[in-house]
Short mmCIF file of C-alpha atoms in Angstrom, two decimals:
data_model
loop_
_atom_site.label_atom_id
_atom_site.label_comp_id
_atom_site.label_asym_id
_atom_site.label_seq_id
_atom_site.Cartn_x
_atom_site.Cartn_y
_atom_site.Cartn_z
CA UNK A 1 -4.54 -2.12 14.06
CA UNK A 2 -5.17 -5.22 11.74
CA UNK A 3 -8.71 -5.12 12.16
CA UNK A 4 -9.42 -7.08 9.42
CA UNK A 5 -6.60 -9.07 7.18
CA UNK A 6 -5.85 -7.12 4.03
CA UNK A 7 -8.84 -4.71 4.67
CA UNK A 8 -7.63 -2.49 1.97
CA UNK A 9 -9.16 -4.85 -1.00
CA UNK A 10 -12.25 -6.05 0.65
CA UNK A 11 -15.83 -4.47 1.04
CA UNK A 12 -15.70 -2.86 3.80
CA UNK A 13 -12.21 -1.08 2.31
CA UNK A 14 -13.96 2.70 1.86
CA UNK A 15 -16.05 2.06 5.27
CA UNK A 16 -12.85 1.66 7.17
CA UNK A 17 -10.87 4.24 5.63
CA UNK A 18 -13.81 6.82 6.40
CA UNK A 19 -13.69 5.65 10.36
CA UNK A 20 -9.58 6.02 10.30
CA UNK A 21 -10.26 9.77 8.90
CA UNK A 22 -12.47 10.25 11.80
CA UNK A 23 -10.17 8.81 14.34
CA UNK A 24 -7.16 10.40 13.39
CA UNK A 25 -9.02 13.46 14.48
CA UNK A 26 -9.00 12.20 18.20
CA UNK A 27 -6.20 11.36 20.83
CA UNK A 28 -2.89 13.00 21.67
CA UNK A 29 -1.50 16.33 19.27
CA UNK A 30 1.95 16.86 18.75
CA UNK A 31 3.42 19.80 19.15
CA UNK A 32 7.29 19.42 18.22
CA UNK A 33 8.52 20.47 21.86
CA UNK A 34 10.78 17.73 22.71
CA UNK A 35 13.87 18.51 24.24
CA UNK A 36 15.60 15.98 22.00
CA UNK A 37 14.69 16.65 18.48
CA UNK A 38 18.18 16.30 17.53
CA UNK A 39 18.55 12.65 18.59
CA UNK A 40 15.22 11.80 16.98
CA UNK A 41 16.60 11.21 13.20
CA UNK A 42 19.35 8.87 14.28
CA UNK A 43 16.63 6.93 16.49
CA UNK A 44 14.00 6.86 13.15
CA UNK A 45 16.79 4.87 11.52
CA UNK A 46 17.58 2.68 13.92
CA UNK A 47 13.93 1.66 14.03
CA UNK A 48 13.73 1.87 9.83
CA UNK A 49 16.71 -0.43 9.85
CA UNK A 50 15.51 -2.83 12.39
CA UNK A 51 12.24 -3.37 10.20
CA UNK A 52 14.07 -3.73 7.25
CA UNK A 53 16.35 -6.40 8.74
CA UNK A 54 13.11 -8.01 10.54
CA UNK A 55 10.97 -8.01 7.63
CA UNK A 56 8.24 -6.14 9.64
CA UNK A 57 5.35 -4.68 7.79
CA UNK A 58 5.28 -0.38 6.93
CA UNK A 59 2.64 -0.13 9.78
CA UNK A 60 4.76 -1.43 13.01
CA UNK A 61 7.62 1.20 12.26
CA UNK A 62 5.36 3.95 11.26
CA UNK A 63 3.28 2.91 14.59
CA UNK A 64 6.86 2.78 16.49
CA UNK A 65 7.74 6.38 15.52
CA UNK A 66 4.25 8.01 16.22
CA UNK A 67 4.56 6.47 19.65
CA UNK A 68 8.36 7.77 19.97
CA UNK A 69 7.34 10.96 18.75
CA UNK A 70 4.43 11.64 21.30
CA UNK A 71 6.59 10.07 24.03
CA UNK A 72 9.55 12.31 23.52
CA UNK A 73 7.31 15.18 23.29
CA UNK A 74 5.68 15.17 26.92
CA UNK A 75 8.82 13.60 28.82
CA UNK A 76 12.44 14.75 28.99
CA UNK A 77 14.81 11.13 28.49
CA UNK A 78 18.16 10.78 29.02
CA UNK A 79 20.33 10.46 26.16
CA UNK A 80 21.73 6.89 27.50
CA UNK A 81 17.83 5.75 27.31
CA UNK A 82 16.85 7.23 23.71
CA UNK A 83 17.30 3.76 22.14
CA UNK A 84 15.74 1.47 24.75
CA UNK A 85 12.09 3.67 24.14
CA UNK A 86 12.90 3.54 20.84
CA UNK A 87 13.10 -0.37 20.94
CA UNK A 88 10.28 -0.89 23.61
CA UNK A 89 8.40 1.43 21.24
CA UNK A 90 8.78 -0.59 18.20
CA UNK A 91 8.29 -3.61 20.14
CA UNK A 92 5.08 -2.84 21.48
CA UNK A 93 4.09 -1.52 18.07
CA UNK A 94 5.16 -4.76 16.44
CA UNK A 95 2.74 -6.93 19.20
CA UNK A 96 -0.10 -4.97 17.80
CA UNK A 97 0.26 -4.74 13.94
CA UNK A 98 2.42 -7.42 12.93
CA UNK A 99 1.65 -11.14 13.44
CA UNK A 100 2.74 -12.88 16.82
CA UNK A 101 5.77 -14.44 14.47
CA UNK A 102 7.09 -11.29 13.65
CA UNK A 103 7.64 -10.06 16.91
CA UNK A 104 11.25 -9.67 17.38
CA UNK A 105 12.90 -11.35 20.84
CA UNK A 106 15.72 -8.72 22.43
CA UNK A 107 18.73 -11.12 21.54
CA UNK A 108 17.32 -10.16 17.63
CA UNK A 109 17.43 -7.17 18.43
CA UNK A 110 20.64 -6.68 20.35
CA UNK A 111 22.35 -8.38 16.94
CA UNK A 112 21.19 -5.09 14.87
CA UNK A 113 21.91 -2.06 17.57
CA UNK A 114 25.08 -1.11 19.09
CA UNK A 115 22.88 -0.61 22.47
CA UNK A 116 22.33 -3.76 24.65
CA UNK A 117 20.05 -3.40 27.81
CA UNK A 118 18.62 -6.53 30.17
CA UNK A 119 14.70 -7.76 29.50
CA UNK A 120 13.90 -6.26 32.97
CA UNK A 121 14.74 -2.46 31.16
CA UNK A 122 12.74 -3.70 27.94
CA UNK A 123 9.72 -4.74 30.47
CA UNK A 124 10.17 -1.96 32.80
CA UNK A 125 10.03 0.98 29.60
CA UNK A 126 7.09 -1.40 28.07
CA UNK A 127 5.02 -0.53 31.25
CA UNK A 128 5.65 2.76 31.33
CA UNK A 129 4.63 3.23 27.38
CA UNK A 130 1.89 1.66 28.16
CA UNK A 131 0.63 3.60 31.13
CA UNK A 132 1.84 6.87 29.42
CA UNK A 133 -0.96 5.75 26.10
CA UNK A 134 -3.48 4.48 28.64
CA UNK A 135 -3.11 1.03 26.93
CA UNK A 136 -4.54 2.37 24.06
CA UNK A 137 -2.24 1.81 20.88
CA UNK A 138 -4.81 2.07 18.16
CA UNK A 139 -3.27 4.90 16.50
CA UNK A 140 -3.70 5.98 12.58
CA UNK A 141 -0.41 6.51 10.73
CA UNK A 142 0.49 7.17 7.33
CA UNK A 143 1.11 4.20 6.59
CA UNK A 144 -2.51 3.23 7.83
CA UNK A 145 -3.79 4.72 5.13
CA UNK A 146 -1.17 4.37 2.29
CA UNK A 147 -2.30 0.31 2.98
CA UNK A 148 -5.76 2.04 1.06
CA UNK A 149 -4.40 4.33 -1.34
CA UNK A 150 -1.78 2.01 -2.52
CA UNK A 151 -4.46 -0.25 -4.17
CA UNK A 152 -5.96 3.09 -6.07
CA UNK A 153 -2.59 4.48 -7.03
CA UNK A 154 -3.70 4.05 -10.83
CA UNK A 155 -6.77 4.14 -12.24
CA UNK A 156 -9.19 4.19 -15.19
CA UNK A 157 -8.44 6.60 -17.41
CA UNK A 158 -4.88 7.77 -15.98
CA UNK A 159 -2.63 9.52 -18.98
CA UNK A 160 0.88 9.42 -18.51
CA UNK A 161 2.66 11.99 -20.70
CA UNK A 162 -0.43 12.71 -22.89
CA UNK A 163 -1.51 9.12 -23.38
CA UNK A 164 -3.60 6.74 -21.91
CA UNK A 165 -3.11 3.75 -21.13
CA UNK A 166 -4.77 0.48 -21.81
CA UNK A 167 -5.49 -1.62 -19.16
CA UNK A 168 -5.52 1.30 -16.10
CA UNK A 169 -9.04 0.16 -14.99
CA UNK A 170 -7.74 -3.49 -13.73
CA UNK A 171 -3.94 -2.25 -13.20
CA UNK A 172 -4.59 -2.72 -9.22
CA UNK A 173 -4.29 -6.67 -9.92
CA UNK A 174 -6.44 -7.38 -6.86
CA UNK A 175 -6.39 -10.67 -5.06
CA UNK A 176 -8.54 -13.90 -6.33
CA UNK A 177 -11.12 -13.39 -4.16
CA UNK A 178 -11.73 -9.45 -4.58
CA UNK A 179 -15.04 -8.98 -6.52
CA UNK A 180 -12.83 -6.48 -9.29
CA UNK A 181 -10.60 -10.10 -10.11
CA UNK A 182 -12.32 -10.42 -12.81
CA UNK A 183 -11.30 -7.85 -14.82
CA UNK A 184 -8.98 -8.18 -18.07
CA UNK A 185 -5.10 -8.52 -16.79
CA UNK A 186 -3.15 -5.12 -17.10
CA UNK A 187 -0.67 -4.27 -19.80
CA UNK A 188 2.80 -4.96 -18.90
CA UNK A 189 3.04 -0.82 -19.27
CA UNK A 190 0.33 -0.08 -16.84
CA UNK A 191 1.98 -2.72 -14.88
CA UNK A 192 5.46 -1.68 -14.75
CA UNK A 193 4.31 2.07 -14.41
CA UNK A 194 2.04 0.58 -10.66
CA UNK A 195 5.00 -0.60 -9.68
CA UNK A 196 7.49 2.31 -10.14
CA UNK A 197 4.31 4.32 -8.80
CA UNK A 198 4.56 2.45 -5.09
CA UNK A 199 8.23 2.36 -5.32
CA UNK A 200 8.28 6.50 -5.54
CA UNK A 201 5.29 6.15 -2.79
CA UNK A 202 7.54 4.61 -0.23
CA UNK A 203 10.45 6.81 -1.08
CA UNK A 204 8.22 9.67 -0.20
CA UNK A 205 6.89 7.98 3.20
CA UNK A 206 10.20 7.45 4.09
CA UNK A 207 11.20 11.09 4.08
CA UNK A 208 8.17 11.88 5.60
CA UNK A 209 8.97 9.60 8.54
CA UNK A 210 12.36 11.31 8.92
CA UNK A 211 11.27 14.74 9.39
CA UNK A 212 9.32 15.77 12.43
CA UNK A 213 7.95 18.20 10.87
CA UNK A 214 5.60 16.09 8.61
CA UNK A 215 3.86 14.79 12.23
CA UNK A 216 2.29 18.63 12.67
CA UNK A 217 0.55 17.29 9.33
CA UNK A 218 -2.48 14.83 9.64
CA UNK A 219 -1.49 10.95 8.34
CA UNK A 220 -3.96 11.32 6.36
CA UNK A 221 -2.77 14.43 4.69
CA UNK A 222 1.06 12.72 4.45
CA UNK A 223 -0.49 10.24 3.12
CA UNK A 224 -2.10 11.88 0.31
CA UNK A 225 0.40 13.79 -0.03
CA UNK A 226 2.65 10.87 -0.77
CA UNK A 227 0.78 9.68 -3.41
CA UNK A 228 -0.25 13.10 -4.81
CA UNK A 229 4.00 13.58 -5.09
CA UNK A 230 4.69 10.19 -6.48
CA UNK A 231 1.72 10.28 -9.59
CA UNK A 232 3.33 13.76 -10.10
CA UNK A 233 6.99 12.67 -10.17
CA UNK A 234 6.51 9.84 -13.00
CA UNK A 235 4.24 12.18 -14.90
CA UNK A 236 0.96 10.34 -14.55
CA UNK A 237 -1.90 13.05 -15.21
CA UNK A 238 -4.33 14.26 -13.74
CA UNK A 239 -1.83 14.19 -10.44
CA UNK A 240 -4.63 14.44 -8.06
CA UNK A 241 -8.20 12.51 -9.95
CA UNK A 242 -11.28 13.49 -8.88
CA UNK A 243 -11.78 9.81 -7.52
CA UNK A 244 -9.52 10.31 -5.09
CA UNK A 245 -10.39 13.76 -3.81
CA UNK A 246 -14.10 12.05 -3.70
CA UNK A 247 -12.73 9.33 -1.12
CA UNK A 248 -10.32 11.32 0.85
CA UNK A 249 -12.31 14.65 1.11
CA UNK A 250 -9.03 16.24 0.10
CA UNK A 251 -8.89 18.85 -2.84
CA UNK A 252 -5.58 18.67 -4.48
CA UNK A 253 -5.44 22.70 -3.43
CA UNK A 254 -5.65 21.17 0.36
CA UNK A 255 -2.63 18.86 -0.18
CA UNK A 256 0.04 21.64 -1.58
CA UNK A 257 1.22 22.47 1.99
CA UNK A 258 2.63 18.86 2.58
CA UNK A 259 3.52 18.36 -1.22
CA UNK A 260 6.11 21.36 -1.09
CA UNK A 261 7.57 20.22 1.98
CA UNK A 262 8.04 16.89 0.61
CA UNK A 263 9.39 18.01 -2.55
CA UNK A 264 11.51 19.76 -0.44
CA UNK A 265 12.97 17.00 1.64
CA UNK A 266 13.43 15.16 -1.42
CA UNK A 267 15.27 17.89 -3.16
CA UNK A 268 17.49 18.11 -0.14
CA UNK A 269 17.89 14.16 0.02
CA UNK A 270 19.15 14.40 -3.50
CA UNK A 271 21.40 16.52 -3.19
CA UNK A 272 22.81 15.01 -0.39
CA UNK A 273 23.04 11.00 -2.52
CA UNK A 274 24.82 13.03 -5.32
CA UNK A 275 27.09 15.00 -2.82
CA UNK A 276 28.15 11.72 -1.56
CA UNK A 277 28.16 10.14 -4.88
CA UNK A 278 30.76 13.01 -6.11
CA UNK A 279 32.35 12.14 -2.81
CA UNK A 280 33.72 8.52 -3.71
CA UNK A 281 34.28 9.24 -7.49
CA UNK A 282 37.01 11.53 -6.29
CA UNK A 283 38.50 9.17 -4.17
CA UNK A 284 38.85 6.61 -6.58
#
C-alpha cells in the first residue's frame, strides 16, 4: 500500500493517516472461527522468520498475516497446505508493499522452510487468494499505521521520570527534505530514549501479531495501543499526550482494552524467556 514513498514524514502524512482510519472501517471482519487456530502461531513465525531472513519491510508480514488470518477464517485447509497459503500469502503481500527487488523467488524461500512445494502450487494458491480478496489487497494493518506513529513517538515537552527533556521537539530527526529538518539536533538522551522507544514498539507489535486475538481489535487501536504500552514501559509521561489522542481520535480511556491484553501477552512472554533461561542455567 506504498502510496506514496515514506508518506509518514511528508505533507500529506496526517491526510493519509485520516483516510487509513476510515478504510480500516470497510472490507472483510474477522471473527476468530477458523478451524485451525492452533496451527496459526507456528505459521506467524514461519512468515516472521522469513521476513527477518529476507529483509522485508514490517508492512509485507503484517499484510501476509491479515490475509492468512481472513483466509483461514472462511475456508477449512488441510494441515499438509497450511504453509503453502502461508507462503503464497506473504508472497503476494510482498508484490504489493515491498519493492519489486524484495520479492522473494520460491528456491529463497524453500532454503528457510522445511516445506517445499512446485511453482505450479505457489501459482495455483496465488489465484485462489486472489479471487478469494477480489484482487483487492489494499488492506490497513498495524503496521500501516505504526509507519505514522513511529515518527511522533516523542515529542515536545515529553518528561521521563519527572524531567523533561531537552531537545524532545526535534527528537523525530526527520529526513533532509522534511520541512521540521531544520530544527536544533536532539540530545544524545532524547535520542537514545527514541530509539529504545521503537525498539519496545516492535516488541509489542510482535506479540500482537502472534495472538489472534489482537485481530478482533482495529489496527488502528493495536497500533495505538503499541505505542501507548511502549511510552508507558520506559516511563515517558504523559503515556498517552493529548497530541496524539488529537490525531488518532483515541482517548487513552479507549485504548485500555488492548493495553491490558498486551501487557498481558508480554507478561506471559516473560515468563516464558526466563522459564527457559532457568532452563539452560541448570543444565550447565
Amino acid at each position: 500500500m506504498s502510496y506514496l514513498k515514506n508518506w509518514w514524514v511528508t505533507d500529506y502524512a496526517d491526510d493519509i493517516f485520516s483516510y487509513f482510519l476510515r478504510k480500516e472501517k470497510t472490507g472483510m471482519t474477522f471473527r476468530c472461527r477458523s478451524p485451525q487456530l492452533g496451527e496459526r502461531r507456528r505459521l506467524v513465525d514461519m512468515l516472521r522468520l522469513v521476513g527477518e531472513r529476507l529483509q522485508l519491510g514490517n508492512t509485507s508480514v503484517h499484510l501476509a498475516v491479515r490475509l492468512l488470518d481472513l483466509f483461514m477464517d472462511n475456508h477449512r485447509v488441510e494441515v499438509a497446505h497450511l504453509s503453502l497459503v502461508a507462503l503464497g500469502c506473504l508472497l503476494l503481500a510482498t508484490k504489493f508493499e515491498d519493492r519489486d527487488l524484495n520479492v522473494p523467488h520460491v528456491p529463497e524461500l524453500h532454503r528457510l522452510v522445511p516445506h517445499c512445494y512446485p511453482l505450479r502450487d505457489y501459482r495455483a494458491v496465488e489465484a485462489i487468494l486472489l479471487e478469494f480478496f477480489s484482487w483487492n489487497l489494499s488492506l490497513v494493518t498495524v503496521a500501516h499505521f505504526v509507519e505514522f506513529l513511529a515518527t511522533r513517538v516523542l515529542g515536545r515537552g515529553d518528561l521521563v521520570r519527572g524531567a523533561e527533556l531537552v531537545g524532545t521537539a526535534s527528537a523525530l530527526t526527520p529526513p533532509p527534505d522534511h520541512p521540521s529538518a531544520g530544527l536544533p539536533p536532539p540530545t544524545s538522551g532524547a535520542q537514545a530514549l527514541r530509539n529504545a522507544l521503537l525498539e519496545r514498539l516492535q516488541y509489542f507489535m510482535d506479540l500482537a501479531l502472534q495472538d489472534e486475538q489482537f485481530m478482533l481489535h482495529r489496527p488502528s487501536v493495536v497500533a495505538c495501543a503499541c505505542v501507548l504500552a511502549a511510552r508507558s514501559r520506559l516511563g515517558v509521561w504523559p503515556a498517552w499526550p493529548a497530541e496524539l489522542s488529537r490525531l488518532t481520535g483515541y482517548s487513552d480511556a479507549s485504548l485500555l482494552s488492548c493495553l491490558h491484553s498486551l501487557f498481558r501477552a508480554a507478561f506471559a512472554d516473560e515468563r516464558a524467556v526466563s522459564a527457559k533461561t532457568d532452563d539452560w542455567s541448570g543444565s550447565e
